[in-house]
Short mmCIF file of C-alpha atoms in Angstrom, two decimals:
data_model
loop_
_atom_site.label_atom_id
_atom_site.label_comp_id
_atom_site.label_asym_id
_atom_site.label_seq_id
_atom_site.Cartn_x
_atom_site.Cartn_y
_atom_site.Cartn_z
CA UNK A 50 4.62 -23.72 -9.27
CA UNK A 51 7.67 -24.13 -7.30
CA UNK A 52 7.10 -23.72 -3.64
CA UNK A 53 10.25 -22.83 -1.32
CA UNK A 54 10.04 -23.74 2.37
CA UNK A 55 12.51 -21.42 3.47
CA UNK A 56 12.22 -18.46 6.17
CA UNK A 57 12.70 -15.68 4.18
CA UNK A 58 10.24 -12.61 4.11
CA UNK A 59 9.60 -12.06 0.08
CA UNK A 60 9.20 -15.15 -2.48
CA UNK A 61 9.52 -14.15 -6.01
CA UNK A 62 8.42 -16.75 -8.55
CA UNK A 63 8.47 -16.20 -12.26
CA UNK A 64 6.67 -19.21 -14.40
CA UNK A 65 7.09 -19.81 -17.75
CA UNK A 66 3.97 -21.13 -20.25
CA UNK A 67 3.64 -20.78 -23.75
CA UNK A 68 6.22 -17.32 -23.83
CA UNK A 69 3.75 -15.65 -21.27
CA UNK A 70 5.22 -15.29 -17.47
CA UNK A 71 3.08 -14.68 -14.36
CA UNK A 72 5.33 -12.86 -11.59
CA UNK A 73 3.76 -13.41 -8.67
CA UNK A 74 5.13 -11.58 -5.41
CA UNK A 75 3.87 -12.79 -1.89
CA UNK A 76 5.38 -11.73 1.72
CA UNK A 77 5.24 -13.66 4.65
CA UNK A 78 3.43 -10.38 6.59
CA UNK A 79 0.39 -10.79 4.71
CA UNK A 80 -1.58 -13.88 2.68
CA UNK A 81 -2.01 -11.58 -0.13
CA UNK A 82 -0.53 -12.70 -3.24
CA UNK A 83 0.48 -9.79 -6.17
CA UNK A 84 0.57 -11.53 -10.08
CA UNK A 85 1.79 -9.70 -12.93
CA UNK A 86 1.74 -10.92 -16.46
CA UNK A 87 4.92 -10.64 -18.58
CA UNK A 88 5.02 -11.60 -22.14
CA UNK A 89 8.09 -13.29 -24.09
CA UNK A 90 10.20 -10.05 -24.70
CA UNK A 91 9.07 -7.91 -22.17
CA UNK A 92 10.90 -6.13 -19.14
CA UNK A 93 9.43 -7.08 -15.70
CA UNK A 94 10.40 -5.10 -12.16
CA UNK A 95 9.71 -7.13 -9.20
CA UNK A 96 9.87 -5.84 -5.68
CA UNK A 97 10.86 -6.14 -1.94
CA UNK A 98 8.68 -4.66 0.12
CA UNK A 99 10.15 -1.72 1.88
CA UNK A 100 9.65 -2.68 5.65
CA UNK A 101 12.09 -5.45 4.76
CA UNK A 102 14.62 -3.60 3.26
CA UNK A 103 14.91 -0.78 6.37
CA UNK A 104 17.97 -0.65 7.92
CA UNK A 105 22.19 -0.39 7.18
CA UNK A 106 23.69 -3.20 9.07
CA UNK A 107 22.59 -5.83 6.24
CA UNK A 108 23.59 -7.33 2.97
CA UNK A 109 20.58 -7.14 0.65
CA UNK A 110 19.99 -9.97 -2.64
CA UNK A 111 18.37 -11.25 -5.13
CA UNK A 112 18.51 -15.01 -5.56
CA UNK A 113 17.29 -17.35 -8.66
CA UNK A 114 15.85 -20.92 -8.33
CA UNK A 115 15.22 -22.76 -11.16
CA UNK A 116 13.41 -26.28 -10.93
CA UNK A 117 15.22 -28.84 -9.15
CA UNK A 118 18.73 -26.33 -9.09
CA UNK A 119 19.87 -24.47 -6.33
CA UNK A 120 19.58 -20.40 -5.79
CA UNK A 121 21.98 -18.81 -7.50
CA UNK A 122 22.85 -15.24 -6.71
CA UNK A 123 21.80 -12.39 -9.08
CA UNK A 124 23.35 -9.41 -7.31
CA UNK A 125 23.77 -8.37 -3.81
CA UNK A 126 24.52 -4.79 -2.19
CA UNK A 127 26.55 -4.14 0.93
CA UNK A 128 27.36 -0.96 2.62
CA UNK A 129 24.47 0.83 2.06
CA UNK A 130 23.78 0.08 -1.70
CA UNK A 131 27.32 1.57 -2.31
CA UNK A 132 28.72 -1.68 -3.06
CA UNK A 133 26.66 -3.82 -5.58
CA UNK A 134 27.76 -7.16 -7.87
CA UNK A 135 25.93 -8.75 -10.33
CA UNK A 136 26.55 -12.41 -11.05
CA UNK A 137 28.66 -12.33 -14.79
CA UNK A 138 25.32 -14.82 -15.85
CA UNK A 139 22.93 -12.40 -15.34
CA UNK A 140 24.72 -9.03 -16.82
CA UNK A 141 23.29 -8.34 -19.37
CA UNK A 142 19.35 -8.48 -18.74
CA UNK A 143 19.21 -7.98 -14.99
CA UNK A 144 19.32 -4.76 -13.54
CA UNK A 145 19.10 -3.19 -9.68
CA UNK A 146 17.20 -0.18 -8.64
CA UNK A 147 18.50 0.00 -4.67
CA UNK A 148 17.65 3.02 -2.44
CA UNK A 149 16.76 3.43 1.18
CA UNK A 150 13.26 2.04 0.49
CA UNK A 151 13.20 0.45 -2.55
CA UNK A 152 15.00 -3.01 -3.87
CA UNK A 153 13.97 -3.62 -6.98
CA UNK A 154 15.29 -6.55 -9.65
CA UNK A 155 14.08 -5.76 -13.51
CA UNK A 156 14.83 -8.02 -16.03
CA UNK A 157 14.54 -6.75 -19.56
CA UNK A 158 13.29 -8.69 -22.48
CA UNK A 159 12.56 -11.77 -20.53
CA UNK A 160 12.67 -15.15 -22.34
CA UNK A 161 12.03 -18.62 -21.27
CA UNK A 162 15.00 -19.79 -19.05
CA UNK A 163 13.97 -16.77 -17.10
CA UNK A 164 11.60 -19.43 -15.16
CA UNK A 165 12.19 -19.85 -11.42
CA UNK A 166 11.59 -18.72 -7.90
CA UNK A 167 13.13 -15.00 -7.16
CA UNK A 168 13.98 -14.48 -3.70
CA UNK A 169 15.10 -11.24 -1.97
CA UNK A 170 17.17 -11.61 1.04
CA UNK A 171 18.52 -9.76 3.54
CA UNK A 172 21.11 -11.09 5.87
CA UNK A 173 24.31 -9.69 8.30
CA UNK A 174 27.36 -8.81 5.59
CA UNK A 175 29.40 -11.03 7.74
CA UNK A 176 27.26 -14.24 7.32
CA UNK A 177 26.99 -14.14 3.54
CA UNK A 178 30.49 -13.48 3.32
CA UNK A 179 31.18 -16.13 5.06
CA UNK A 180 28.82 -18.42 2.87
CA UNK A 181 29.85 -17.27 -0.63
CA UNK A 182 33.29 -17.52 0.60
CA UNK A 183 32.87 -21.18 1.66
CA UNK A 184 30.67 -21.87 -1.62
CA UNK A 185 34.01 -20.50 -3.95
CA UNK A 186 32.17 -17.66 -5.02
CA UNK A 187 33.56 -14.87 -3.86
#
């Protein structure tokens, strides 16, 4: 299990054994912790919770961390949803679902390298332009 010690309000990890993945979703507002299964093959949907995602004034994104890498960004949205880009490495099995309450990352026919931490972020647009933009990747 890869633990992340960062302040963010959703961790997302996906683990790999043996072709079978356990998704397992926790927020910082409660200790509960939410596991799904996912078999080699299968589509999985994980899920901000929608008290996080409330409001316009934010960028919204999804984040992969593999072991011992740093994140790398999946997609992110800006102006209300109405702007969304998907990393070119994760085009073709990741896809968004983004509405006023709902931020949702599916990945379809998930295989091994699909291991890793998923985080869902929300920061100012301003500050993660900023950082991309500094990073080269914008």
């Amino acid at each position: 299990a890869i633990n992340l010690l960062l302040s963010l309000n959703i961790q997302i990890s996906l683990f790999a054994y043996l072709c079978i993945y356990f998704v397992s979703v926790k927020t910082s507002e409660t200790d509960e912790l939410q596991v799904q299964t996912v078999k080699c093959g299968e589509n999985v949907t994980i899920k901000c919770h929608p008290d996080f995602i409330k409001g316009k004034e934010h960028v919204l994104a999804w984040y992969k961390q593999s072991s011992g890498k740093l994140p790398e960004l999946i997609v992110r949205t800006s102006d209300n949803n109405a702007n969304v880009r998907v990393a070119d490495t994760f085009k073709q099995r990741f896809r968004l679902t983004a509405g006023e309450e709902k931020f949702e990352l599916s990945i379809i026919k998930t295989v091994e390298e699909d291991a890793g931490t998923y985080l869902c972020v929300k920061t100012k647009q301003s500050v993660i332009e900023g950082f991309l933009q500094n990073m080269g990747k914008v």
